[in-house]
Amino acid sequence: MTAIFPIEPTSHDSDSLKELASIARLITYARQSAKGLNADFPVWCLDLALSAVLQEMYANGLQQPVFEEVLETNVSMPRH
């Protein structure tokens, strides 16, 4: 997945990165649960949420590509 907006590093606050990493783990868990239930639309929404959190992490100083596997997921509208 490619970032939509250019990301400029703003700060290197390790507490913010830890909080964002916790949120990313929660979203990842919820996404995997939804995927296991074949809930396509929630999976798509959680992909978007995870992408937003990762962008925020990169903006706060996280070096890319830490979450390479996550970024390789195909974010597209679910088929009905």
PDB file of N, CA and C in Angstrom:
ATOM      1  N   MET A   1       0.840  -1.160   0.000  1.00  0.00           N
ATOM      2  CA  MET A   1       0.000   0.000   0.000  1.00  0.00           C
ATOM      3  C   MET A   1       0.891   1.229   0.000  1.00  0.00           C
ATOM      4  N   THR A   2       0.502   2.217  -0.744  1.00  0.00           N
ATOM      5  CA  THR A   2       1.274   3.440  -0.851  1.00  0.00           C
ATOM      6  C   THR A   2       0.569   4.543  -0.091  1.00  0.00           C
ATOM      7  N   ALA A   3       1.336   5.356   0.615  1.00  0.00           N
ATOM      8  CA  ALA A   3       0.763   6.480   1.339  1.00  0.00           C
ATOM      9  C   ALA A   3       0.157   7.467   0.348  1.00  0.00           C
ATOM     10  N   ILE A   4      -0.979   8.015   0.699  1.00  0.00           N
ATOM     11  CA  ILE A   4      -1.656   8.966  -0.165  1.00  0.00           C
ATOM     12  C   ILE A   4      -1.008  10.341  -0.056  1.00  0.00           C
ATOM     13  N   PHE A   5      -0.641  10.737   1.145  1.00  0.00           N
ATOM     14  CA  PHE A   5      -0.049  12.036   1.389  1.00  0.00           C
ATOM     15  C   PHE A   5       1.417  11.875   1.735  1.00  0.00           C
ATOM     16  N   PRO A   6       2.245  12.815   1.335  1.00  0.00           N
ATOM     17  CA  PRO A   6       3.653  12.750   1.751  1.00  0.00           C
ATOM     18  C   PRO A   6       3.736  12.892   3.265  1.00  0.00           C
ATOM     19  N   ILE A   7       4.636  12.126   3.845  1.00  0.00           N
ATOM     20  CA  ILE A   7       4.759  12.116   5.296  1.00  0.00           C
ATOM     21  C   ILE A   7       6.091  12.724   5.682  1.00  0.00           C
ATOM     22  N   GLU A   8       6.036  13.756   6.479  1.00  0.00           N
ATOM     23  CA  GLU A   8       7.240  14.399   6.983  1.00  0.00           C
ATOM     24  C   GLU A   8       7.408  14.017   8.447  1.00  0.00           C
ATOM     25  N   PRO A   9       8.578  13.530   8.854  1.00  0.00           N
ATOM     26  CA  PRO A   9       8.769  13.225  10.267  1.00  0.00           C
ATOM     27  C   PRO A   9       8.616  14.488  11.108  1.00  0.00           C
ATOM     28  N   THR A  10       7.748  14.396  12.145  1.00  0.00           N
ATOM     29  CA  THR A  10       7.498  15.563  12.975  1.00  0.00           C
ATOM     30  C   THR A  10       8.191  15.468  14.322  1.00  0.00           C
ATOM     31  N   SER A  11       8.262  14.291  14.881  1.00  0.00           N
ATOM     32  CA  SER A  11       8.912  14.135  16.184  1.00  0.00           C
ATOM     33  C   SER A  11       9.325  12.690  16.377  1.00  0.00           C
ATOM     34  N   HIS A  12      10.090  12.461  17.425  1.00  0.00           N
ATOM     35  CA  HIS A  12      10.546  11.111  17.739  1.00  0.00           C
ATOM     36  C   HIS A  12      10.123  10.753  19.153  1.00  0.00           C
ATOM     37  N   ASP A  13       8.854  10.960  19.473  1.00  0.00           N
ATOM     38  CA  ASP A  13       8.327  10.689  20.798  1.00  0.00           C
ATOM     39  C   ASP A  13       8.095   9.189  20.947  1.00  0.00           C
ATOM     40  N   SER A  14       8.918   8.537  21.767  1.00  0.00           N
ATOM     41  CA  SER A  14       8.814   7.084  21.910  1.00  0.00           C
ATOM     42  C   SER A  14       7.514   6.677  22.585  1.00  0.00           C
ATOM     43  N   ASP A  15       6.968   7.514  23.472  1.00  0.00           N
ATOM     44  CA  ASP A  15       5.687   7.183  24.100  1.00  0.00           C
ATOM     45  C   ASP A  15       4.568   7.161  23.064  1.00  0.00           C
ATOM     46  N   SER A  16       4.585   8.110  22.149  1.00  0.00           N
ATOM     47  CA  SER A  16       3.575   8.137  21.083  1.00  0.00           C
ATOM     48  C   SER A  16       3.702   6.903  20.198  1.00  0.00           C
ATOM     49  N   LEU A  17       4.935   6.536  19.873  1.00  0.00           N
ATOM     50  CA  LEU A  17       5.142   5.339  19.045  1.00  0.00           C
ATOM     51  C   LEU A  17       4.650   4.090  19.751  1.00  0.00           C
ATOM     52  N   LYS A  18       4.872   3.999  21.056  1.00  0.00           N
ATOM     53  CA  LYS A  18       4.403   2.837  21.813  1.00  0.00           C
ATOM     54  C   LYS A  18       2.879   2.770  21.822  1.00  0.00           C
ATOM     55  N   GLU A  19       2.241   3.907  22.017  1.00  0.00           N
ATOM     56  CA  GLU A  19       0.770   3.954  22.007  1.00  0.00           C
ATOM     57  C   GLU A  19       0.222   3.588  20.633  1.00  0.00           C
ATOM     58  N   LEU A  20       0.827   4.135  19.596  1.00  0.00           N
ATOM     59  CA  LEU A  20       0.382   3.817  18.241  1.00  0.00           C
ATOM     60  C   LEU A  20       0.618   2.346  17.908  1.00  0.00           C
ATOM     61  N   ALA A  21       1.719   1.783  18.394  1.00  0.00           N
ATOM     62  CA  ALA A  21       1.984   0.358  18.169  1.00  0.00           C
ATOM     63  C   ALA A  21       0.925  -0.496  18.866  1.00  0.00           C
ATOM     64  N   SER A  22       0.499  -0.082  20.047  1.00  0.00           N
ATOM     65  CA  SER A  22      -0.564  -0.803  20.754  1.00  0.00           C
ATOM     66  C   SER A  22      -1.861  -0.760  19.961  1.00  0.00           C
ATOM     67  N   ILE A  23      -2.186   0.401  19.420  1.00  0.00           N
ATOM     68  CA  ILE A  23      -3.389   0.532  18.604  1.00  0.00           C
ATOM     69  C   ILE A  23      -3.275  -0.338  17.353  1.00  0.00           C
ATOM     70  N   ALA A  24      -2.094  -0.351  16.736  1.00  0.00           N
ATOM     71  CA  ALA A  24      -1.881  -1.179  15.540  1.00  0.00           C
ATOM     72  C   ALA A  24      -2.070  -2.657  15.862  1.00  0.00           C
ATOM     73  N   ARG A  25      -1.587  -3.093  17.022  1.00  0.00           N
ATOM     74  CA  ARG A  25      -1.774  -4.503  17.419  1.00  0.00           C
ATOM     75  C   ARG A  25      -3.250  -4.824  17.620  1.00  0.00           C
ATOM     76  N   LEU A  26      -3.998  -3.918  18.247  1.00  0.00           N
ATOM     77  CA  LEU A  26      -5.436  -4.136  18.454  1.00  0.00           C
ATOM     78  C   LEU A  26      -6.176  -4.224  17.121  1.00  0.00           C
ATOM     79  N   ILE A  27      -5.849  -3.319  16.221  1.00  0.00           N
ATOM     80  CA  ILE A  27      -6.499  -3.332  14.910  1.00  0.00           C
ATOM     81  C   ILE A  27      -6.148  -4.609  14.157  1.00  0.00           C
ATOM     82  N   THR A  28      -4.887  -5.027  14.247  1.00  0.00           N
ATOM     83  CA  THR A  28      -4.458  -6.248  13.567  1.00  0.00           C
ATOM     84  C   THR A  28      -5.201  -7.465  14.105  1.00  0.00           C
ATOM     85  N   TYR A  29      -5.368  -7.519  15.424  1.00  0.00           N
ATOM     86  CA  TYR A  29      -6.113  -8.628  16.037  1.00  0.00           C
ATOM     87  C   TYR A  29      -7.564  -8.627  15.549  1.00  0.00           C
ATOM     88  N   ALA A  30      -8.196  -7.452  15.576  1.00  0.00           N
ATOM     89  CA  ALA A  30      -9.585  -7.347  15.128  1.00  0.00           C
ATOM     90  C   ALA A  30      -9.709  -7.711  13.648  1.00  0.00           C
ATOM     91  N   ARG A  31      -8.733  -7.298  12.845  1.00  0.00           N
ATOM     92  CA  ARG A  31      -8.747  -7.602  11.420  1.00  0.00           C
ATOM     93  C   ARG A  31      -8.648  -9.100  11.175  1.00  0.00           C
ATOM     94  N   GLN A  32      -7.753  -9.756  11.906  1.00  0.00           N
ATOM     95  CA  GLN A  32      -7.610 -11.208  11.743  1.00  0.00           C
ATOM     96  C   GLN A  32      -8.877 -11.937  12.183  1.00  0.00           C
ATOM     97  N   SER A  33      -9.509 -11.458  13.248  1.00  0.00           N
ATOM     98  CA  SER A  33     -10.771 -12.063  13.702  1.00  0.00           C
ATOM     99  C   SER A  33     -11.858 -11.890  12.650  1.00  0.00           C
ATOM    100  N   ALA A  34     -11.969 -10.694  12.093  1.00  0.00           N
ATOM    101  CA  ALA A  34     -12.967 -10.438  11.056  1.00  0.00           C
ATOM    102  C   ALA A  34     -12.685 -11.271   9.808  1.00  0.00           C
ATOM    103  N   LYS A  35     -11.399 -11.411   9.483  1.00  0.00           N
ATOM    104  CA  LYS A  35     -11.024 -12.219   8.318  1.00  0.00           C
ATOM    105  C   LYS A  35     -11.428 -13.679   8.527  1.00  0.00           C
ATOM    106  N   GLY A  36     -11.236 -14.174   9.739  1.00  0.00           N
ATOM    107  CA  GLY A  36     -11.627 -15.545  10.055  1.00  0.00           C
ATOM    108  C   GLY A  36     -13.126 -15.771   9.965  1.00  0.00           C
ATOM    109  N   LEU A  37     -13.895 -14.709  10.149  1.00  0.00           N
ATOM    110  CA  LEU A  37     -15.353 -14.792  10.040  1.00  0.00           C
ATOM    111  C   LEU A  37     -15.846 -14.480   8.631  1.00  0.00           C
ATOM    112  N   ASN A  38     -14.914 -14.269   7.704  1.00  0.00           N
ATOM    113  CA  ASN A  38     -15.241 -13.896   6.321  1.00  0.00           C
ATOM    114  C   ASN A  38     -16.099 -12.636   6.263  1.00  0.00           C
ATOM    115  N   ALA A  39     -15.815 -11.704   7.163  1.00  0.00           N
ATOM    116  CA  ALA A  39     -16.522 -10.426   7.196  1.00  0.00           C
ATOM    117  C   ALA A  39     -15.722  -9.431   6.356  1.00  0.00           C
ATOM    118  N   ASP A  40     -15.976  -9.427   5.056  1.00  0.00           N
ATOM    119  CA  ASP A  40     -15.163  -8.655   4.115  1.00  0.00           C
ATOM    120  C   ASP A  40     -15.168  -7.156   4.370  1.00  0.00           C
ATOM    121  N   PHE A  41     -16.336  -6.588   4.617  1.00  0.00           N
ATOM    122  CA  PHE A  41     -16.380  -5.139   4.801  1.00  0.00           C
ATOM    123  C   PHE A  41     -15.643  -4.698   6.069  1.00  0.00           C
ATOM    124  N   PRO A  42     -15.839  -5.363   7.221  1.00  0.00           N
ATOM    125  CA  PRO A  42     -15.037  -4.978   8.390  1.00  0.00           C
ATOM    126  C   PRO A  42     -13.533  -5.160   8.164  1.00  0.00           C
ATOM    127  N   VAL A  43     -13.133  -6.185   7.434  1.00  0.00           N
ATOM    128  CA  VAL A  43     -11.709  -6.378   7.122  1.00  0.00           C
ATOM    129  C   VAL A  43     -11.197  -5.191   6.324  1.00  0.00           C
ATOM    130  N   TRP A  44     -11.966  -4.762   5.338  1.00  0.00           N
ATOM    131  CA  TRP A  44     -11.575  -3.618   4.522  1.00  0.00           C
ATOM    132  C   TRP A  44     -11.444  -2.361   5.376  1.00  0.00           C
ATOM    133  N   CYS A  45     -12.427  -2.130   6.251  1.00  0.00           N
ATOM    134  CA  CYS A  45     -12.383  -0.947   7.123  1.00  0.00           C
ATOM    135  C   CYS A  45     -11.182  -1.000   8.066  1.00  0.00           C
ATOM    136  N   LEU A  46     -10.898  -2.162   8.613  1.00  0.00           N
ATOM    137  CA  LEU A  46      -9.760  -2.310   9.523  1.00  0.00           C
ATOM    138  C   LEU A  46      -8.439  -2.164   8.776  1.00  0.00           C
ATOM    139  N   ASP A  47      -8.392  -2.576   7.509  1.00  0.00           N
ATOM    140  CA  ASP A  47      -7.200  -2.329   6.688  1.00  0.00           C
ATOM    141  C   ASP A  47      -6.943  -0.829   6.572  1.00  0.00           C
ATOM    142  N   LEU A  48      -8.003  -0.079   6.333  1.00  0.00           N
ATOM    143  CA  LEU A  48      -7.870   1.372   6.236  1.00  0.00           C
ATOM    144  C   LEU A  48      -7.411   1.972   7.562  1.00  0.00           C
ATOM    145  N   ALA A  49      -7.993   1.494   8.661  1.00  0.00           N
ATOM    146  CA  ALA A  49      -7.612   2.005   9.984  1.00  0.00           C
ATOM    147  C   ALA A  49      -6.152   1.692  10.284  1.00  0.00           C
ATOM    148  N   LEU A  50      -5.727   0.479   9.971  1.00  0.00           N
ATOM    149  CA  LEU A  50      -4.336   0.091  10.208  1.00  0.00           C
ATOM    150  C   LEU A  50      -3.388   0.929   9.361  1.00  0.00           C
ATOM    151  N   SER A  51      -3.779   1.182   8.129  1.00  0.00           N
ATOM    152  CA  SER A  51      -2.958   2.006   7.247  1.00  0.00           C
ATOM    153  C   SER A  51      -2.803   3.416   7.822  1.00  0.00           C
ATOM    154  N   ALA A  52      -3.880   3.969   8.361  1.00  0.00           N
ATOM    155  CA  ALA A  52      -3.825   5.304   8.953  1.00  0.00           C
ATOM    156  C   ALA A  52      -2.914   5.333  10.176  1.00  0.00           C
ATOM    157  N   VAL A  53      -2.987   4.297  11.008  1.00  0.00           N
ATOM    158  CA  VAL A  53      -2.130   4.238  12.194  1.00  0.00           C
ATOM    159  C   VAL A  53      -0.664   4.096  11.783  1.00  0.00           C
ATOM    160  N   LEU A  54      -0.391   3.286  10.784  1.00  0.00           N
ATOM    161  CA  LEU A  54       0.982   3.131  10.309  1.00  0.00           C
ATOM    162  C   LEU A  54       1.527   4.446   9.754  1.00  0.00           C
ATOM    163  N   GLN A  55       0.702   5.184   9.025  1.00  0.00           N
ATOM    164  CA  GLN A  55       1.140   6.488   8.517  1.00  0.00           C
ATOM    165  C   GLN A  55       1.491   7.413   9.678  1.00  0.00           C
ATOM    166  N   GLU A  56       0.688   7.372  10.722  1.00  0.00           N
ATOM    167  CA  GLU A  56       0.941   8.197  11.889  1.00  0.00           C
ATOM    168  C   GLU A  56       2.244   7.777  12.575  1.00  0.00           C
ATOM    169  N   MET A  57       2.497   6.479  12.617  1.00  0.00           N
ATOM    170  CA  MET A  57       3.734   5.977  13.219  1.00  0.00           C
ATOM    171  C   MET A  57       4.948   6.441  12.414  1.00  0.00           C
ATOM    172  N   TYR A  58       4.849   6.373  11.088  1.00  0.00           N
ATOM    173  CA  TYR A  58       5.959   6.824  10.252  1.00  0.00           C
ATOM    174  C   TYR A  58       6.176   8.327  10.423  1.00  0.00           C
ATOM    175  N   ALA A  59       5.095   9.074  10.580  1.00  0.00           N
ATOM    176  CA  ALA A  59       5.199  10.516  10.787  1.00  0.00           C
ATOM    177  C   ALA A  59       5.856  10.841  12.121  1.00  0.00           C
ATOM    178  N   ASN A  60       5.771   9.906  13.071  1.00  0.00           N
ATOM    179  CA  ASN A  60       6.368  10.109  14.389  1.00  0.00           C
ATOM    180  C   ASN A  60       7.747   9.478  14.505  1.00  0.00           C
ATOM    181  N   GLY A  61       8.355   9.091  13.404  1.00  0.00           N
ATOM    182  CA  GLY A  61       9.741   8.656  13.429  1.00  0.00           C
ATOM    183  C   GLY A  61      10.000   7.183  13.218  1.00  0.00           C
ATOM    184  N   LEU A  62       8.968   6.357  13.032  1.00  0.00           N
ATOM    185  CA  LEU A  62       9.192   4.940  12.769  1.00  0.00           C
ATOM    186  C   LEU A  62       9.825   4.788  11.401  1.00  0.00           C
ATOM    187  N   GLN A  63      10.858   3.959  11.307  1.00  0.00           N
ATOM    188  CA  GLN A  63      11.519   3.770  10.019  1.00  0.00           C
ATOM    189  C   GLN A  63      10.803   2.703   9.215  1.00  0.00           C
ATOM    190  N   GLN A  64      10.674   2.937   7.914  1.00  0.00           N
ATOM    191  CA  GLN A  64      10.017   1.985   7.028  1.00  0.00           C
ATOM    192  C   GLN A  64      11.007   0.945   6.570  1.00  0.00           C
ATOM    193  N   PRO A  65      10.683  -0.216   6.141  1.00  0.00           N
ATOM    194  CA  PRO A  65       9.409  -0.902   6.204  1.00  0.00           C
ATOM    195  C   PRO A  65       9.366  -1.883   7.377  1.00  0.00           C
ATOM    196  N   VAL A  66       8.906  -1.470   8.503  1.00  0.00           N
ATOM    197  CA  VAL A  66       8.788  -2.349   9.666  1.00  0.00           C
ATOM    198  C   VAL A  66       7.652  -3.330   9.477  1.00  0.00           C
ATOM    199  N   PHE A  67       6.547  -2.849   8.946  1.00  0.00           N
ATOM    200  CA  PHE A  67       5.368  -3.697   8.777  1.00  0.00           C
ATOM    201  C   PHE A  67       5.174  -4.048   7.314  1.00  0.00           C
ATOM    202  N   GLU A  68       6.194  -4.563   6.682  1.00  0.00           N
ATOM    203  CA  GLU A  68       6.161  -4.833   5.252  1.00  0.00           C
ATOM    204  C   GLU A  68       5.030  -5.786   4.877  1.00  0.00           C
ATOM    205  N   GLU A  69       4.813  -6.853   5.661  1.00  0.00           N
ATOM    206  CA  GLU A  69       3.764  -7.811   5.335  1.00  0.00           C
ATOM    207  C   GLU A  69       2.396  -7.161   5.402  1.00  0.00           C
ATOM    208  N   VAL A  70       2.177  -6.302   6.387  1.00  0.00           N
ATOM    209  CA  VAL A  70       0.892  -5.633   6.524  1.00  0.00           C
ATOM    210  C   VAL A  70       0.646  -4.727   5.337  1.00  0.00           C
ATOM    211  N   LEU A  71       1.673  -4.033   4.884  1.00  0.00           N
ATOM    212  CA  LEU A  71       1.521  -3.104   3.778  1.00  0.00           C
ATOM    213  C   LEU A  71       1.271  -3.803   2.463  1.00  0.00           C
ATOM    214  N   GLU A  72       1.602  -5.080   2.368  1.00  0.00           N
ATOM    215  CA  GLU A  72       1.397  -5.816   1.134  1.00  0.00           C
ATOM    216  C   GLU A  72      -0.021  -6.325   0.984  1.00  0.00           C
ATOM    217  N   THR A  73      -0.878  -6.132   2.007  1.00  0.00           N
ATOM    218  CA  THR A  73      -2.261  -6.600   1.894  1.00  0.00           C
ATOM    219  C   THR A  73      -2.966  -5.810   0.820  1.00  0.00           C
ATOM    220  N   ASN A  74      -3.889  -6.459   0.172  1.00  0.00           N
ATOM    221  CA  ASN A  74      -4.633  -5.829  -0.906  1.00  0.00           C
ATOM    222  C   ASN A  74      -5.846  -5.142  -0.312  1.00  0.00           C
ATOM    223  N   VAL A  75      -5.826  -3.825  -0.285  1.00  0.00           N
ATOM    224  CA  VAL A  75      -6.947  -3.067   0.252  1.00  0.00           C
ATOM    225  C   VAL A  75      -7.845  -2.705  -0.910  1.00  0.00           C
ATOM    226  N   SER A  76      -8.926  -3.423  -1.034  1.00  0.00           N
ATOM    227  CA  SER A  76      -9.898  -3.133  -2.077  1.00  0.00           C
ATOM    228  C   SER A  76     -11.282  -3.379  -1.513  1.00  0.00           C
ATOM    229  N   MET A  77     -12.274  -2.869  -2.198  1.00  0.00           N
ATOM    230  CA  MET A  77     -13.642  -3.047  -1.734  1.00  0.00           C
ATOM    231  C   MET A  77     -13.987  -4.535  -1.757  1.00  0.00           C
ATOM    232  N   PRO A  78     -14.693  -4.999  -0.723  1.00  0.00           N
ATOM    233  CA  PRO A  78     -15.078  -6.414  -0.675  1.00  0.00           C
ATOM    234  C   PRO A  78     -16.103  -6.743  -1.752  1.00  0.00           C
ATOM    235  N   ARG A  79     -16.056  -7.979  -2.207  1.00  0.00           N
ATOM    236  CA  ARG A  79     -17.029  -8.451  -3.184  1.00  0.00           C
ATOM    237  C   ARG A  79     -18.250  -8.964  -2.444  1.00  0.00           C
ATOM    238  N   HIS A  80     -19.407  -8.610  -2.959  1.00  0.00           N
ATOM    239  CA  HIS A  80     -20.664  -9.098  -2.355  1.00  0.00           C
ATOM    240  C   HIS A  80     -21.303 -10.132  -3.200  1.00  0.00           C
TER     241      HIS A  80
END
